[in-house]
XYZ file of C-alpha atoms in Angstrom:
447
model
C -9.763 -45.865 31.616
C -11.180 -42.461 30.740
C -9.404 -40.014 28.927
C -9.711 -36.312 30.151
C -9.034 -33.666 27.123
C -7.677 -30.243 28.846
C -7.934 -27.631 26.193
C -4.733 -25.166 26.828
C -2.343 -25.167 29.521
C -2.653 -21.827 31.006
C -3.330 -20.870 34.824
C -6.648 -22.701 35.279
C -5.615 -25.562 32.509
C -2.246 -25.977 33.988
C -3.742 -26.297 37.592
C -6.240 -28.455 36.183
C -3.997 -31.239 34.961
C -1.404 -30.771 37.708
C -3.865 -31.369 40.800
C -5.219 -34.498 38.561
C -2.019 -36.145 38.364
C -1.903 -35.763 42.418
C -5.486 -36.841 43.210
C -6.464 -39.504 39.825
C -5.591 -43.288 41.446
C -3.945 -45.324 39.148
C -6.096 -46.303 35.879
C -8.970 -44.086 36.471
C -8.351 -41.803 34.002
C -5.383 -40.444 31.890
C -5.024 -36.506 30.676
C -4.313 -35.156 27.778
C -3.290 -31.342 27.862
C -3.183 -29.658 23.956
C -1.282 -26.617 23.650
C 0.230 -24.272 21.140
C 2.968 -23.251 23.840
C 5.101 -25.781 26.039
C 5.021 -23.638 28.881
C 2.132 -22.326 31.396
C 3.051 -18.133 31.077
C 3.304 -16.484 34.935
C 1.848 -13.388 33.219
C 1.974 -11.078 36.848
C 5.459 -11.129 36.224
C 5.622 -9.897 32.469
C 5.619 -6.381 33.422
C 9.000 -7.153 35.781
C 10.338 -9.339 32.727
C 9.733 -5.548 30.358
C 12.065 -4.246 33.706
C 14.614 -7.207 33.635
C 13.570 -7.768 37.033
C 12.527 -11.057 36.511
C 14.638 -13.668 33.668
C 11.513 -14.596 31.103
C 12.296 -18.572 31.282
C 11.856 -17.561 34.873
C 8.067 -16.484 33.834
C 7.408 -19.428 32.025
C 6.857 -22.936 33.752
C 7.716 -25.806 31.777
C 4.883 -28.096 30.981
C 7.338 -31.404 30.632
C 9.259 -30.702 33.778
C 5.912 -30.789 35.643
C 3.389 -32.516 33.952
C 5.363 -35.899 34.252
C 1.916 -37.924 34.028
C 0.281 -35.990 31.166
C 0.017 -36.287 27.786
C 0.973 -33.046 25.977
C 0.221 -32.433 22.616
C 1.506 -28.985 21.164
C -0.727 -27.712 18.466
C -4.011 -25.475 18.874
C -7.829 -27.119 19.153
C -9.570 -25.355 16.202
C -12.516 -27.039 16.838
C -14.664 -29.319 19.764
C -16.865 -31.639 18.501
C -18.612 -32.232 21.969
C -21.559 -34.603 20.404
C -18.756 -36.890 19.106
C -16.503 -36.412 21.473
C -13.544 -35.464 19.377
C -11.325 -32.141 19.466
C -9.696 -30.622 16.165
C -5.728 -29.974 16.628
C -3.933 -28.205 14.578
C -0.099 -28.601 14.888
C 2.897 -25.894 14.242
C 3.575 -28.796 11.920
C 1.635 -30.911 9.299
C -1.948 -31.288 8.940
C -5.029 -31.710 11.419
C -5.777 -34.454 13.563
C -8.665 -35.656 15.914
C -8.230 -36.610 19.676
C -10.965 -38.621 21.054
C -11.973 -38.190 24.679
C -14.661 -38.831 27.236
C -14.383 -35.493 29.253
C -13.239 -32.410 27.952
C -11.707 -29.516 30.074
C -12.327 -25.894 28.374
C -9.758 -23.735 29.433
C -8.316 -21.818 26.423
C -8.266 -18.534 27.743
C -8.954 -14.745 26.108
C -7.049 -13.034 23.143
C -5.691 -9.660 23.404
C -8.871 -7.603 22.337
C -7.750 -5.760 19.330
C -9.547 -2.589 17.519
C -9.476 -1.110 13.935
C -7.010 1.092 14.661
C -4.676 2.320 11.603
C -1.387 1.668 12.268
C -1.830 -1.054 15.137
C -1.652 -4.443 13.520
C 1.948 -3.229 12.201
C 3.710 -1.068 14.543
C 2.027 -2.397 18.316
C 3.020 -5.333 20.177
C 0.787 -7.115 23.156
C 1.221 -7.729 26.267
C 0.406 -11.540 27.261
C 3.591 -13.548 26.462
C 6.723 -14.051 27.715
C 7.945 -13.398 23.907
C 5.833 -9.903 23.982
C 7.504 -8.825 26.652
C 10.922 -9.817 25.868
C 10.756 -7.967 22.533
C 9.367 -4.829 24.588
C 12.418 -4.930 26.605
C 14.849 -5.331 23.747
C 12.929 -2.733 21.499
C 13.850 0.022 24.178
C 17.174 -0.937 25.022
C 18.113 -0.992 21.415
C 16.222 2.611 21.532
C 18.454 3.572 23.930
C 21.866 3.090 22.004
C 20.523 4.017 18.816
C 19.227 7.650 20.275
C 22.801 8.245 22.168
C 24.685 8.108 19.301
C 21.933 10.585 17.493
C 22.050 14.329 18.079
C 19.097 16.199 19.871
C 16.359 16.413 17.194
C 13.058 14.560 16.221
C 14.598 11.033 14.853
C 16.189 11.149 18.762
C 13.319 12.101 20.243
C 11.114 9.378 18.641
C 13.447 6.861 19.781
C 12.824 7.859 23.409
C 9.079 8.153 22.955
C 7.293 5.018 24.705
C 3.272 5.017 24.287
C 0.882 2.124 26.397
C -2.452 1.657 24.829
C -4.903 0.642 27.967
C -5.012 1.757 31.115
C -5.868 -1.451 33.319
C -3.544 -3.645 35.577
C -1.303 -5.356 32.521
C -1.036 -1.581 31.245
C -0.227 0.503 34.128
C 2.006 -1.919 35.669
C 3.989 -2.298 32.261
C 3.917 1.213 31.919
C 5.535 2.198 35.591
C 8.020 -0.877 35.104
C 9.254 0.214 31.647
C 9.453 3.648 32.858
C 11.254 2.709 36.174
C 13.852 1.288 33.765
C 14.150 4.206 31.211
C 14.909 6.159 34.372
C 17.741 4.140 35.307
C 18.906 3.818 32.472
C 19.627 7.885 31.331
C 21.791 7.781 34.074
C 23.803 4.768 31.699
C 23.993 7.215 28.621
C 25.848 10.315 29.237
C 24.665 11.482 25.635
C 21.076 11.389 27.177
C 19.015 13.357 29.449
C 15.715 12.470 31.794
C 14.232 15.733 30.086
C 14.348 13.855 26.623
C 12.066 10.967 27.841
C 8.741 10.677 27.227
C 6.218 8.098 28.243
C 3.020 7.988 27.559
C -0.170 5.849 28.797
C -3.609 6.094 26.728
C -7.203 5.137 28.409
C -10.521 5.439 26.862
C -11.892 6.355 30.652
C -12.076 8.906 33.193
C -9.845 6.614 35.485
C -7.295 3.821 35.467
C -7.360 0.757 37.131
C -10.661 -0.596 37.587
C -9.931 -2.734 40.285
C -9.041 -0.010 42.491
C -11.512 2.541 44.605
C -11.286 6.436 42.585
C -8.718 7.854 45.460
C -6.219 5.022 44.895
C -6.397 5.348 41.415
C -5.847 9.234 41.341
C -2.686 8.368 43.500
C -1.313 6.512 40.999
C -2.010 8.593 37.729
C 0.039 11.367 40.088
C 2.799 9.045 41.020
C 3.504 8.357 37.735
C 3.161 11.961 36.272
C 5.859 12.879 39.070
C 8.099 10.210 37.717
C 7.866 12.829 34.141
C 5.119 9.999 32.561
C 2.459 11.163 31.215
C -1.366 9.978 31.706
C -3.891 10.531 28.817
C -7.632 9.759 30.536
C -10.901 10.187 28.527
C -8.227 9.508 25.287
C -8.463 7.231 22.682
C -6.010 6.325 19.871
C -7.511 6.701 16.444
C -4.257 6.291 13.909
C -0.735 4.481 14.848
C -0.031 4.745 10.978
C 3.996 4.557 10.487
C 4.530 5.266 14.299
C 2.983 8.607 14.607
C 0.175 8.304 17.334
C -2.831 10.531 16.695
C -5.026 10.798 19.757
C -8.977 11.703 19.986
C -7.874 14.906 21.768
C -6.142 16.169 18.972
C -2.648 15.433 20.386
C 0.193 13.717 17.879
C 3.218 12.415 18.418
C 6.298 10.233 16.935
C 6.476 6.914 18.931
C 9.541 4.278 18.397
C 7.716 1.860 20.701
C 3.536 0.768 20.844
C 2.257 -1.375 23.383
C -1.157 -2.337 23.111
C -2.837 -3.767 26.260
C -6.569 -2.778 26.235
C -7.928 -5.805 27.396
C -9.350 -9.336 26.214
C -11.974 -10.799 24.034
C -13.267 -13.824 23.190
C -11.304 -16.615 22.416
C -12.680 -17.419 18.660
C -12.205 -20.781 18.803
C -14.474 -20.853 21.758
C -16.803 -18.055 20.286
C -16.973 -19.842 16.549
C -16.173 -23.492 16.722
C -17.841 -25.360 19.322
C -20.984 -26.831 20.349
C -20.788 -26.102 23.497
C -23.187 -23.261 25.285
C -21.817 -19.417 25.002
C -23.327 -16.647 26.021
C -24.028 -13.286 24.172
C -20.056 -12.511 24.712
C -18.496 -15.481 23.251
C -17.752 -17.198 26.476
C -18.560 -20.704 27.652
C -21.750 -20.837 30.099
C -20.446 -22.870 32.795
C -22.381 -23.207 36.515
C -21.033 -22.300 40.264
C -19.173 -26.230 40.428
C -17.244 -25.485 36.703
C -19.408 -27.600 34.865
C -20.747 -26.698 31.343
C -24.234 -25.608 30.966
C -26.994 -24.380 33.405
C -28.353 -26.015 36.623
C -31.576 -26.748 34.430
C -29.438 -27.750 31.814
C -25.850 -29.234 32.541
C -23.989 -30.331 29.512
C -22.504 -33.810 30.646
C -18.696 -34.453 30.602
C -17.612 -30.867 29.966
C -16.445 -28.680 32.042
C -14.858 -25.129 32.118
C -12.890 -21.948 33.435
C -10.523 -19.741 33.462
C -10.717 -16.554 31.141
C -13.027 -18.140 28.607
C -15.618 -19.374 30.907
C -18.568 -16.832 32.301
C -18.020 -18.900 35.820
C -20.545 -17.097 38.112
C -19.160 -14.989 41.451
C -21.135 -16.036 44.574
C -19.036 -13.728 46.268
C -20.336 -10.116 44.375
C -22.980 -8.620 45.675
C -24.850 -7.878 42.165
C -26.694 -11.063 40.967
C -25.819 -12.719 37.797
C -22.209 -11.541 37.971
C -19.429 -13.606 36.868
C -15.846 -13.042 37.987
C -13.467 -11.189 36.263
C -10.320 -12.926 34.233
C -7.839 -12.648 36.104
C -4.657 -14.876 37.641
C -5.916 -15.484 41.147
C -9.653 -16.624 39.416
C -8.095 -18.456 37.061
C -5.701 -20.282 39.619
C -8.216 -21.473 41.952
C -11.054 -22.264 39.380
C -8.354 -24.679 37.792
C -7.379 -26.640 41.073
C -11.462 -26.989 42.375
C -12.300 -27.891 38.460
C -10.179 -31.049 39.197
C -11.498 -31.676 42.969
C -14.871 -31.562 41.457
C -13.460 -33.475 38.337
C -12.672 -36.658 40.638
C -15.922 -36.103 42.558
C -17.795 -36.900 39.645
C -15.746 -40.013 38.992
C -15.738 -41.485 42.237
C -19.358 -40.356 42.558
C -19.453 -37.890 45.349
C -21.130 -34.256 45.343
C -19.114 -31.282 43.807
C -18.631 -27.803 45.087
C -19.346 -24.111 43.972
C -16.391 -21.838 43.257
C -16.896 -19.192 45.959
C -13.474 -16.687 46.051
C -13.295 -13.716 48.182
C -10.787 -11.435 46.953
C -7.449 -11.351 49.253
C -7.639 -7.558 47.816
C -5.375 -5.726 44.835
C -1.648 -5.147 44.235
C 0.180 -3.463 41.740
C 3.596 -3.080 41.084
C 4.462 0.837 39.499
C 8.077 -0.064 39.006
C 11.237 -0.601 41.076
C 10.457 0.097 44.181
C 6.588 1.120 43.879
C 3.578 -0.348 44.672
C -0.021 0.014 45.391
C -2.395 -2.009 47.357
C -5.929 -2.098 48.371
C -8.393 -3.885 50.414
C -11.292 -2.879 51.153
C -10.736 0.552 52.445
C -7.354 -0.309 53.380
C -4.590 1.059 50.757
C -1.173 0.926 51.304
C 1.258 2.469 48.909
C 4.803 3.269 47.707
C 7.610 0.492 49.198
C 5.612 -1.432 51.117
C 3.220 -2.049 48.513
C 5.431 -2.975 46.301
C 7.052 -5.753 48.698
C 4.048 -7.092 49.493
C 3.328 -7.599 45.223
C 6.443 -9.325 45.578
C 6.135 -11.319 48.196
C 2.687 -12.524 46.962
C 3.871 -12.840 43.313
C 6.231 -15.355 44.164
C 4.546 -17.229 46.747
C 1.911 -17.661 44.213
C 4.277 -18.727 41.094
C 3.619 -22.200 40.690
C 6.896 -25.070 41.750
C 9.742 -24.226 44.319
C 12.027 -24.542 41.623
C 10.781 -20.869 39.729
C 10.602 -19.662 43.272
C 13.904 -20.585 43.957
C 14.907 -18.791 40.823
C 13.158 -15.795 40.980
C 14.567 -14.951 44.536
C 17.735 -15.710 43.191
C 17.313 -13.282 40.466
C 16.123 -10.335 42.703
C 19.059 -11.156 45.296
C 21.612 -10.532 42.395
C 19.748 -7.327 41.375
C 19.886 -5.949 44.285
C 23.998 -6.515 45.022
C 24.992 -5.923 41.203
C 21.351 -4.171 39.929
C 19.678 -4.964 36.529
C 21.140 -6.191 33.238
C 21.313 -3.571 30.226
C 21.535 -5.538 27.184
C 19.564 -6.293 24.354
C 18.897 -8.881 22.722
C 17.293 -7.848 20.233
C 19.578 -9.603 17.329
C 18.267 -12.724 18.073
C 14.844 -12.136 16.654
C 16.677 -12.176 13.540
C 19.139 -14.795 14.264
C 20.567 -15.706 10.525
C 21.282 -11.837 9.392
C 25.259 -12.030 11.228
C 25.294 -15.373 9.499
C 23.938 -14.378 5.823
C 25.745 -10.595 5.796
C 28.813 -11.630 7.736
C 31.305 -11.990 5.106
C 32.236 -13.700 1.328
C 30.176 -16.855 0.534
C 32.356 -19.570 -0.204
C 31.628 -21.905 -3.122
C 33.921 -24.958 -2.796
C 34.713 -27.396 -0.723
C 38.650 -27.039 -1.147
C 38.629 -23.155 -0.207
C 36.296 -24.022 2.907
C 38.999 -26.518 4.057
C 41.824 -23.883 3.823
C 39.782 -20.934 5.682
């Protein structure tokens, strides 16, 4: 029996190892999946989790509950060994090991893309993880009771300054969620006014959201400049230092909260510790059918996709392109990699990935939407429906479906839940500052 090594357990290595336990017979091959996080993140639905729209175990599916027939090792491959087929792991706990295997499954994914920026590596936090966006959440609620009990002034109005750092899909639809929730939440704190908000969103470019035609786009900068954000184009951040955000325009300002979402980069393990074929960006060359390597060239038993694979779009008019990382790429890639997977093993011809886009939605908070296809756009409610309804058609199991609908039924009757959380990031300080330490036994048996 063969063993099949699936490198991370995101969207296209999740999909990858779920359609194999469906379609593998019994005792042709077993998986193994390695991962540093039990759980495949839903990221389309971090920027609702910032809103506490959706629960975050609800944006998180449980590798255990549904990879029954899998293997799952939690640690992080530092290195593939593809000539002796052997991965590096590295576990959250004791030292390196080696996992032989006969085919290997690259799917790894992107890092955020950080920059040199003073101040960043301290004071920002990303975007990507259910954890991330959890803390974002909790960092502006906590804001939010700190400033009320403040009077008008600068500490108050740094506590109710909120800056994003990117202006593509992750940040613009983070930034019109958080600020849909800032809004409705002023009307919580009596002590606090709408006027004292202040929301800001950073991009490098003329434009935001790429993925969208120029008209579209404009619609959106002004939606969210209505809603009292502002919208920073042709802008880049230059110092962060101790929360005070210096822009390349020569505007500064205090910020309480940083959220850095400019994009991804090359995973480094792929980039730096492999044998395997990159290109000039760090990613894995991989052909049209997933596999490693060139048509003149395939690399035998590997295979690849997902954000860390250069997997080649049939579907874009410019030659040589590949497609862009995103969730519904990455989805699809993961369940052909294992059609064409099984091909291989039972001998039969594989296929090229060939996706047309379905189009672009974005949510812009409660309420607010955007969507385009072709020259089709559609915006404010409808929009925004229609990024639900595909968000959680698309969500992988019934069971997070389920939930999620659940969730949004509630909200609507009772609307969203207030409260931080943030105390449990530090969950021993109530514990270790909560009263006398007691030293014997026979005084902790009369307390």
């Amino acid at each position: 029996m063969r063993t099949i090594l699936v490198v991370g357990g995101g969207y296209a290595g999740f999909y990858t190892a779920w359609k194999l336990e469906k379609k593998l017979r019994r005792g042709e091959a077993r998986v193994i999946v390695v991962d540093p996080r039990p759980y495949m993140t839903y990221q389309p639905f971090l920027p609702e989790v910032l809103a506490g729209s959706v629960e975050a175990r609800h944006a998180a599916v449980s590798q255990r509950r549904h990879l029954r027939k899998t293997k799952l090792v939690t640690g992080s491959v530092t290195r593939i060994d593809h000539a002796s087929r052997t991965v590096t792991v590295r576990p959250a706990v004791g030292p390196e090991f080696t996992i032989p295997y006969d085919i290997i499954v690259v799917t790894a994914g992107a890092v955020t893309r950080k920059l040199s920026v003073p101040g960043i590596a301290e004071h920002a936090i990303g975007m990507k993880h259910v954890e991330e966006a959890v803390a974002i959440r909790d960092r502006l609620l906590t804001a939010f009771d700190q400033a009320a009990s403040l009077p008008p002034g600068p500490e108050r109005r740094r506590l109710l300054t909120v800056t994003f750092v990117g202006g593509g899909f992750s940040g613009v639809e983070g930034f019109g969620e958080l600020l849909s929730l800032a809004t409705a939440l002023v009307r919580k704190y009596p002590e606090l006014s709408a006027d004292e908000l202040s929301f800001h969103l950073v991009e490098a470019r003329d434009r935001i959201l790429p993925e969208v035609t120029d008209k579209p786009g404009e619609w959106v900068v002004r939606s969210l400049e209505e809603r009292g954000g502002r919208v920073h184009l042709n802008a880049q951040l230059v110092d962060a230092s101790d929360g005070h955000v210096v822009l390349s325009t020569g505007e500064e300002f205090d910020s309480e909260l940083i959220v850095w979402t400019v994009g991804n980069a090359a995973n480094p393990m792929v980039h730096n510790h492999t044998d395997l074929p990159i290109d000039a960006r760090g990613m894995l060359v991989v052909r049209a059918d997933l596999r490693v390597g060139t048509d003149d060239a395939p690399v035998e038993d590997a295979w690849g996709a997902g954000d860390d694979a250069a997997v080649p779009d049939l579907a874009a008019e410019k030659p040589g392109a590949a497609t862009v990382p995103n969730a519904q790429h990455a989805v699809r890639q993961g369940k052909l990699l294992a059609r064409n997977l099984i091909a291989t093993l039972r001998g039969r011809e594989t296929k090229p990935y060939l996706h047309h886009s379905l189009g672009t939605v974005a949510t812009l908070g409660l309420g607010r939407g955007i969507f385009q296809y072709h020259r089709l756009v559609i915006k404010g409610f409808p929009a925004w429906l229609m990024h639900r309804g595909y968000h959680v058609l698309a969500v992988p199991t019934w069971e997070r479906k389920v939930r999620v609908l659940a969730l949004w039924t509630t909200a609507a009757l009772f609307g969203r839940d207030i409260v931080s959380l943030a105390s449990v990031q530090h969950p021993r300080e109530a514990f270790t500052s909560g009263g006398e330490l007691v030293s014997s036994r026979a005084d902790a048996g009369r307390l």
